[in-house]
Short mmCIF file of C-alpha atoms and ligand atoms in Angstrom, two decimals:
data_model
loop_
_atom_site.label_atom_id
_atom_site.label_comp_id
_atom_site.label_asym_id
_atom_site.label_seq_id
_atom_site.Cartn_x
_atom_site.Cartn_y
_atom_site.Cartn_z
CA THR A 1 4.75 4.78 15.20
CA THR A 2 4.54 1.01 15.02
CA ARG A 3 6.03 -0.61 11.94
CA ILE A 4 3.97 -3.11 9.93
CA PHE A 5 5.03 -5.16 6.91
CA SER A 6 3.07 -7.32 4.48
CA GLY A 7 3.23 -8.55 0.91
CA ILE A 8 1.48 -10.39 -1.89
CA GLN A 9 3.07 -12.56 -4.58
CA PRO A 10 2.70 -11.42 -8.20
CA SER A 11 1.95 -15.03 -9.13
CA ALA A 12 -1.00 -13.94 -11.28
CA GLY A 13 -2.03 -10.78 -13.11
CA SER A 14 -5.10 -10.19 -11.03
CA LEU A 15 -5.46 -10.46 -7.29
CA HIS A 16 -8.59 -12.17 -5.96
CA LEU A 17 -11.30 -11.54 -3.43
CA GLY A 18 -9.36 -13.38 -0.70
CA ASN A 19 -6.34 -11.14 -1.20
CA TYR A 20 -8.64 -8.12 -1.20
CA ILE A 21 -10.62 -8.95 1.95
CA GLY A 22 -7.87 -10.83 3.78
CA ALA A 23 -5.05 -8.42 2.97
CA LEU A 24 -5.66 -5.20 1.03
CA MET A 25 -8.73 -4.00 2.97
CA GLN A 26 -6.87 -4.51 6.24
CA TRP A 27 -3.75 -2.82 4.91
CA ARG A 28 -5.79 0.20 3.92
CA THR A 29 -7.30 0.67 7.37
CA LEU A 30 -3.86 0.43 8.98
CA LEU A 31 -2.29 3.18 6.84
CA ASP A 32 -3.04 6.08 9.14
CA ASP A 33 -2.02 4.54 12.44
CA PHE A 34 1.08 2.59 11.44
CA ASP A 35 4.33 3.00 9.57
CA ALA A 36 3.31 0.60 6.82
CA ILE A 37 5.64 -1.18 4.40
CA TYR A 38 3.87 -3.12 1.65
CA CYS A 39 5.88 -5.22 -0.75
CA VAL A 40 5.22 -7.01 -4.04
CA VAL A 41 7.08 -10.22 -3.29
CA ASP A 42 8.34 -11.27 -6.71
CA MET A 43 11.13 -13.39 -5.22
CA HIS A 44 8.46 -15.47 -3.51
CA ALA A 45 6.55 -15.77 -6.78
CA ILE A 46 9.46 -17.52 -8.52
CA THR A 47 9.28 -20.39 -6.01
CA THR A 48 6.80 -21.74 -8.54
CA ALA A 49 7.65 -21.46 -12.26
CA GLN A 50 6.88 -18.05 -13.80
CA ASP A 51 7.10 -16.86 -17.36
CA PRO A 52 9.51 -13.84 -17.37
CA ALA A 53 7.33 -11.49 -19.42
CA GLU A 54 4.28 -12.41 -17.36
CA LEU A 55 6.15 -11.99 -14.09
CA ARG A 56 7.18 -8.47 -15.09
CA ALA A 57 3.62 -7.57 -16.11
CA ASN A 58 2.10 -9.23 -13.02
CA THR A 59 4.49 -7.40 -10.71
CA ARG A 60 3.41 -4.02 -12.07
CA ALA A 61 -0.24 -5.12 -12.07
CA THR A 62 -0.03 -6.21 -8.43
CA ALA A 63 1.54 -2.90 -7.40
CA ALA A 64 -1.17 -1.05 -9.34
CA GLN A 65 -3.86 -3.05 -7.51
CA TYR A 66 -2.35 -2.06 -4.16
CA ILE A 67 -2.62 1.61 -5.09
CA ALA A 68 -6.05 1.22 -6.67
CA SER A 69 -7.29 -0.46 -3.47
CA GLY A 70 -6.45 2.67 -1.54
CA ILE A 71 -2.86 2.00 -0.47
CA ASP A 72 -1.60 5.55 -0.99
CA PRO A 73 2.13 5.43 -1.89
CA SER A 74 2.66 8.74 -0.11
CA LYS A 75 1.38 7.20 3.14
CA ALA A 76 2.93 3.72 2.88
CA THR A 77 6.27 2.46 1.63
CA LEU A 78 5.39 0.44 -1.43
CA PHE A 79 8.10 -1.47 -3.27
CA VAL A 80 9.17 -4.57 -5.20
CA GLN A 81 11.12 -7.15 -3.21
CA SER A 82 13.81 -7.97 -5.80
CA GLN A 83 14.82 -4.29 -5.92
CA VAL A 84 16.13 -4.55 -2.35
CA PRO A 85 18.91 -7.19 -2.25
CA ALA A 86 18.99 -7.40 1.55
CA HIS A 87 15.95 -9.74 1.45
CA ALA A 88 17.98 -12.50 -0.21
CA GLU A 89 21.00 -11.77 1.95
CA LEU A 90 19.19 -12.02 5.27
CA ALA A 91 17.27 -15.08 4.06
CA TRP A 92 20.59 -16.87 3.63
CA VAL A 93 21.59 -16.16 7.20
CA LEU A 94 18.21 -17.31 8.52
CA ASN A 95 18.46 -20.50 6.43
CA THR A 96 21.43 -21.47 8.54
CA LEU A 97 19.38 -21.08 11.74
CA THR A 98 16.37 -23.08 10.56
CA GLY A 99 16.10 -26.76 11.34
CA PHE A 100 15.36 -29.06 8.44
CA GLY A 101 12.57 -30.70 10.43
CA GLU A 102 11.23 -27.32 11.43
CA ALA A 103 10.96 -26.22 7.80
CA SER A 104 9.43 -29.58 6.86
CA ARG A 105 6.48 -28.93 9.15
CA MET A 106 5.23 -25.94 7.17
CA THR A 107 1.77 -26.84 5.88
CA GLN A 108 1.83 -24.45 2.90
CA PHE A 109 4.85 -26.31 1.52
CA LYS A 110 3.13 -29.64 2.10
CA ASP A 111 -0.01 -28.45 0.29
CA LYS A 112 1.75 -26.80 -2.62
CA SER A 113 4.34 -29.54 -3.13
CA ALA A 114 1.64 -32.20 -2.97
CA ARG A 115 -0.19 -30.38 -5.75
CA GLN A 116 2.97 -30.13 -7.87
CA GLY A 117 4.50 -33.49 -7.01
CA THR A 118 7.43 -33.50 -4.59
CA ASP A 119 9.99 -33.90 -7.37
CA ALA A 120 8.65 -30.87 -9.22
CA ALA A 121 8.66 -28.68 -6.11
CA SER A 122 11.78 -26.51 -5.80
CA VAL A 123 14.03 -26.03 -2.80
CA GLY A 124 12.97 -22.37 -3.06
CA LEU A 125 9.38 -23.40 -2.35
CA PHE A 126 10.68 -25.29 0.67
CA THR A 127 12.60 -22.30 2.04
CA TYR A 128 9.86 -19.80 1.16
CA PRO A 129 8.92 -19.19 4.83
CA ILE A 130 12.54 -18.30 5.61
CA LEU A 131 12.59 -15.62 2.92
CA MET A 132 9.32 -14.38 4.40
CA ALA A 133 10.96 -14.21 7.82
CA ALA A 134 13.74 -12.09 6.28
CA ASP A 135 11.14 -9.77 4.69
CA ILE A 136 9.56 -9.14 8.07
CA LEU A 137 12.67 -8.95 10.26
CA LEU A 138 14.61 -6.55 8.01
CA TYR A 139 12.23 -3.73 8.90
CA ASP A 140 11.99 -4.18 12.69
CA THR A 141 8.37 -5.08 12.01
CA LYS A 142 6.11 -5.20 15.04
CA VAL A 143 2.85 -6.26 13.39
CA VAL A 144 2.29 -8.47 10.33
CA PRO A 145 -1.25 -8.19 8.92
CA VAL A 146 -1.94 -11.42 6.99
CA GLY A 147 -4.62 -13.95 6.27
CA ASP A 148 -5.05 -16.98 8.45
CA ASP A 149 -3.07 -19.11 5.96
CA GLN A 150 0.13 -17.25 6.93
CA ARG A 151 -0.18 -17.77 10.67
CA GLN A 152 2.35 -20.61 10.77
CA HIS A 153 4.91 -18.63 8.76
CA VAL A 154 4.71 -15.71 11.18
CA GLU A 155 5.19 -18.19 14.05
CA LEU A 156 8.37 -19.43 12.37
CA THR A 157 9.52 -15.83 11.95
CA ARG A 158 9.06 -15.25 15.68
CA ASP A 159 11.02 -18.41 16.49
CA LEU A 160 13.88 -17.40 14.19
CA ALA A 161 14.02 -13.87 15.60
CA GLY A 162 14.10 -15.21 19.15
CA ARG A 163 16.73 -17.78 18.27
CA PHE A 164 19.00 -15.21 16.63
CA ASN A 165 18.56 -12.81 19.54
CA SER A 166 19.44 -15.39 22.15
CA ARG A 167 22.44 -16.68 20.22
CA PHE A 168 23.92 -13.38 19.03
CA GLY A 169 22.38 -10.74 21.28
CA ASP A 170 19.31 -8.56 20.84
CA THR A 171 19.05 -7.77 17.14
CA PHE A 172 15.53 -8.34 15.86
CA VAL A 173 12.13 -7.11 16.93
CA VAL A 174 9.94 -10.19 17.49
CA PRO A 175 6.82 -9.54 15.35
CA GLU A 176 3.19 -10.50 15.88
CA ALA A 177 0.65 -11.65 13.31
CA ARG A 178 -2.54 -9.63 13.07
CA ILE A 179 -5.30 -11.85 11.78
CA LEU A 180 -8.98 -10.97 11.63
CA THR A 181 -10.20 -14.52 12.12
CA ASP A 182 -13.91 -14.37 11.28
CA THR A 183 -13.61 -12.36 8.13
CA ALA A 184 -10.03 -13.16 7.19
CA ARG A 185 -10.47 -16.29 5.15
CA ILE A 186 -12.35 -16.42 1.86
CA TYR A 187 -13.01 -19.76 0.20
CA ASP A 188 -13.27 -20.94 -3.38
CA LEU A 189 -16.83 -20.47 -4.66
CA GLN A 190 -16.88 -23.90 -6.30
CA ASP A 191 -15.00 -25.71 -3.56
CA PRO A 192 -15.85 -23.79 -0.38
CA THR A 193 -13.67 -25.92 1.87
CA SER A 194 -10.43 -24.80 0.16
CA LYS A 195 -9.24 -21.23 0.34
CA MET A 196 -9.56 -18.99 -2.65
CA SER A 197 -6.11 -18.90 -4.20
CA LYS A 198 -4.35 -17.45 -7.23
CA SER A 199 -3.11 -20.93 -8.02
CA ALA A 200 -6.57 -22.54 -7.68
CA ALA A 201 -7.53 -25.46 -9.88
CA SER A 202 -10.91 -24.19 -11.05
CA ASP A 203 -11.41 -20.77 -12.56
CA ASN A 204 -15.10 -20.51 -11.68
CA GLY A 205 -14.46 -20.46 -7.97
CA LEU A 206 -12.09 -17.50 -8.19
CA ILE A 207 -13.25 -13.85 -8.12
CA ARG A 208 -10.56 -11.70 -9.71
CA LEU A 209 -10.28 -7.99 -9.04
CA LEU A 210 -9.67 -7.33 -12.73
CA ASP A 211 -12.40 -9.58 -14.14
CA ASP A 212 -15.26 -8.12 -16.11
CA PRO A 213 -18.13 -7.32 -13.64
CA LYS A 214 -20.59 -9.47 -15.62
CA ARG A 215 -18.31 -12.44 -15.26
CA THR A 216 -17.90 -11.77 -11.55
CA ALA A 217 -21.67 -11.63 -11.00
CA LYS A 218 -22.12 -14.83 -12.97
CA LYS A 219 -19.52 -16.68 -10.89
CA ILE A 220 -21.27 -15.59 -7.70
CA ARG A 221 -24.67 -16.69 -9.01
CA SER A 222 -23.25 -20.14 -9.70
CA ALA A 223 -21.48 -20.49 -6.35
CA VAL A 224 -21.87 -23.91 -4.72
CA THR A 225 -24.26 -23.88 -1.75
CA ASP A 226 -26.14 -26.86 -0.28
CA THR A 227 -29.48 -28.61 -0.50
CA GLU A 228 -31.06 -26.88 2.50
CA ARG A 229 -32.85 -23.57 2.11
CA GLU A 230 -31.89 -21.83 5.30
CA ILE A 231 -29.46 -18.91 5.17
CA ARG A 232 -27.20 -19.26 8.19
CA ALA A 233 -23.48 -19.46 8.85
CA ASP A 234 -22.12 -22.90 9.66
CA ARG A 235 -18.56 -23.55 8.49
CA GLN A 236 -18.93 -27.34 8.76
CA ALA A 237 -22.41 -28.02 7.41
CA LYS A 238 -22.80 -25.01 5.09
CA PRO A 239 -19.39 -23.82 3.90
CA GLY A 240 -20.70 -22.27 0.67
CA VAL A 241 -23.43 -20.18 2.29
CA THR A 242 -21.08 -19.22 5.11
CA ASN A 243 -18.52 -17.99 2.59
CA LEU A 244 -21.15 -15.82 0.84
CA LEU A 245 -22.24 -14.35 4.17
CA THR A 246 -18.62 -13.62 5.06
CA ILE A 247 -18.08 -11.76 1.80
CA LEU A 248 -21.28 -9.74 2.19
CA SER A 249 -20.41 -8.91 5.77
CA ALA A 250 -16.92 -7.71 4.78
CA PHE A 251 -18.34 -5.29 2.23
CA SER A 252 -21.48 -4.13 4.02
CA GLY A 253 -19.92 -3.86 7.47
CA THR A 254 -22.97 -5.73 8.78
CA PRO A 255 -22.17 -8.58 11.20
CA VAL A 256 -23.01 -12.06 9.92
CA ALA A 257 -25.60 -12.59 12.68
CA GLU A 258 -27.53 -9.53 11.50
CA LEU A 259 -27.34 -10.69 7.90
CA GLU A 260 -28.76 -14.07 8.91
CA ALA A 261 -31.70 -12.33 10.52
CA SER A 262 -32.31 -10.07 7.55
CA PHE A 263 -32.37 -13.02 5.13
CA GLN A 264 -35.02 -14.93 7.09
CA GLY A 265 -37.62 -16.25 4.70
CA LYS A 266 -35.48 -15.46 1.67
CA GLY A 267 -33.68 -17.89 -0.62
CA TYR A 268 -30.15 -18.53 -1.83
CA GLY A 269 -30.93 -16.61 -5.01
CA ASP A 270 -31.58 -13.45 -2.97
CA LEU A 271 -28.36 -13.90 -1.04
CA LYS A 272 -26.33 -14.41 -4.20
CA ALA A 273 -27.89 -11.35 -5.85
CA ASP A 274 -26.95 -9.17 -2.88
CA VAL A 275 -23.42 -10.59 -2.75
CA ALA A 276 -22.96 -10.04 -6.48
CA ASP A 277 -24.14 -6.41 -6.21
CA ALA A 278 -21.87 -5.72 -3.25
CA VAL A 279 -18.81 -7.31 -4.85
CA VAL A 280 -19.29 -5.60 -8.21
CA ALA A 281 -19.86 -2.20 -6.56
CA GLU A 282 -16.69 -2.59 -4.49
CA LEU A 283 -14.43 -3.92 -7.22
CA GLU A 284 -15.53 -1.79 -10.17
CA PRO A 285 -13.58 1.34 -9.12
CA VAL A 286 -10.56 -0.75 -8.12
CA ARG A 287 -10.48 -2.29 -11.56
CA ALA A 288 -10.88 1.04 -13.35
CA ARG A 289 -8.12 2.70 -11.32
CA THR A 290 -5.77 -0.26 -11.86
CA LEU A 291 -6.17 -0.04 -15.61
CA GLU A 292 -5.46 3.71 -15.48
CA LEU A 293 -2.28 3.17 -13.49
CA LEU A 294 -1.10 0.47 -15.89
CA ASP A 295 -1.50 2.92 -18.74
CA ASP A 296 1.50 4.82 -17.42
CA PRO A 297 4.11 2.21 -16.43
CA ALA A 298 6.93 4.79 -16.23
CA GLU A 299 5.08 6.69 -13.52
CA LEU A 300 4.28 3.44 -11.69
CA ASP A 301 7.95 2.39 -11.83
CA ARG A 302 8.95 5.78 -10.49
CA LEU A 303 6.60 5.42 -7.51
CA LEU A 304 8.04 1.96 -6.84
CA ALA A 305 11.62 3.26 -7.01
CA VAL A 306 10.84 5.85 -4.35
CA GLY A 307 9.52 3.03 -2.15
CA ALA A 308 12.55 0.84 -2.84
CA ASP A 309 14.93 3.66 -1.83
CA ARG A 310 13.21 4.07 1.50
CA ALA A 311 12.98 0.31 2.11
CA GLU A 312 16.61 -0.19 1.16
CA SER A 313 17.87 2.41 3.60
CA ILE A 314 16.16 0.58 6.49
CA ALA A 315 17.07 -2.91 5.29
CA ARG A 316 20.77 -2.07 4.79
CA GLU A 317 21.09 -0.98 8.40
CA THR A 318 19.45 -4.11 9.76
CA LEU A 319 21.62 -6.34 7.59
CA ALA A 320 24.79 -4.53 8.70
CA ARG A 321 23.77 -5.14 12.33
CA VAL A 322 23.19 -8.82 11.59
CA TYR A 323 26.50 -9.30 9.74
CA ASP A 324 28.34 -7.63 12.58
CA ARG A 325 26.72 -9.87 15.21
CA ILE A 326 27.50 -12.99 13.21
CA GLY A 327 31.16 -12.11 12.87
CA PHE A 328 31.45 -11.24 9.19
CA VAL A 329 34.37 -8.90 8.47
CA PRO A 330 33.12 -5.63 7.02
CA ARG A 331 34.62 -4.45 3.74
CA SER A 332 36.97 -1.56 4.52
P1 LIG B 1 -0.69 -18.29 -4.20
O1 LIG B 1 -1.74 -19.28 -4.60
O2 LIG B 1 0.23 -17.87 -5.30
O3 LIG B 1 -0.02 -18.63 -2.90
P2 LIG B 1 -2.45 -16.62 -2.75
O4 LIG B 1 -3.77 -16.42 -3.35
O5 LIG B 1 -2.34 -17.57 -1.61
O6 LIG B 1 -1.49 -16.96 -3.93
P3 LIG B 1 -0.53 -14.86 -1.54
O7 LIG B 1 0.25 -13.91 -2.39
O8 LIG B 1 0.13 -16.13 -1.11
O9 LIG B 1 -1.89 -15.20 -2.30
O10 LIG B 1 -1.06 -14.12 -0.25
C1 LIG B 1 -1.17 -12.72 -0.16
C2 LIG B 1 -2.01 -12.32 1.04
O11 LIG B 1 -3.36 -12.65 0.78
C3 LIG B 1 -1.62 -12.99 2.34
O12 LIG B 1 -1.75 -12.05 3.39
C4 LIG B 1 -2.67 -14.06 2.48
O13 LIG B 1 -2.91 -14.39 3.84
C5 LIG B 1 -3.88 -13.41 1.86
N1 LIG B 1 -4.79 -14.41 1.31
C6 LIG B 1 -4.53 -15.25 0.28
N2 LIG B 1 -5.59 -16.03 0.03
C7 LIG B 1 -6.56 -15.65 0.91
C8 LIG B 1 -7.91 -16.06 1.15
N3 LIG B 1 -8.47 -17.03 0.43
N4 LIG B 1 -8.62 -15.45 2.12
C9 LIG B 1 -8.05 -14.47 2.85
N5 LIG B 1 -6.79 -14.02 2.68
C10 LIG B 1 -6.05 -14.60 1.73
MG1 LIG B 2 -0.40 -18.15 -0.81
#
């Protein structure tokens, strides 16, 4: 079966609606048809400053949210990145194949470093996409299910795989991104032209999986819309309303066009009420199950260790192949 790999950074305790719709819901549907490897990418998270105790808690919480969202650890390989050293080792090799200018063109780095100030941004943040390439290539990944924001990083991964293969001989599988464009990108409720993000500026625009349902409903009721009254999708003119329709469509399975028709003659208040109901109904069980899982951290750690063992056995082999091709002398 086809191998897929994806990951989320434990850069916050709770994942958000963008992670859920753009990543976790897709991951769940792919479980049965693919050999899925899902990682909590803690080494990516430290590219921006993390408090150690929080990082540890957030890593477990992120893994728990994967499982609570329906990522069954007996069907997928689920593990924590830093527990498999080959990620850092392959990233080093790929660093040496990446052009400085090539890395400088990555828009996520430009966005994030602009927010932090270029002096505050770390070299790790700069080389983030190269570590991501290592994550993907270690597992002979064929398909990478990610949100639209990761498209450029998967492109870089393809370039690096191709470059290595042509310089050193066929070694890596060249992966493809799998992006559900229409429904893949969820925007901030207060600033619907920027994507919803764990590291967002405003709290009110962010729907967290682990928030209290009342708070979630309130945030949706105060989502920014526009001064018209018509409920229709238009990314340019009506980003707020479009975002709400996208969310409702993701949870109801009803295409946006049908939703537009069904809201004819109704107001923004009606739309928001329906979105709030749908989101709360979907997230409530995820939240409850996450809290249950976090009640037994030893069992959670055990599940993650099983995943790390399986991941490590694949990653070790790939890295050995790479070291051999490069000309490193194996330890006897
Ligand atoms: P950070 O702000 O720390 O970068 P993030 O919210 O962007 O956090 P990531 O861990 O970088 O989350 O991304 C995890 C996955 O979630 C990726 O597949 C990414 O494409 C997806 N994702 C993140 N934000 C959104 C969003 N707003 N809409 C859809 N998918 C998203
Ligand atoms: Mg991100």
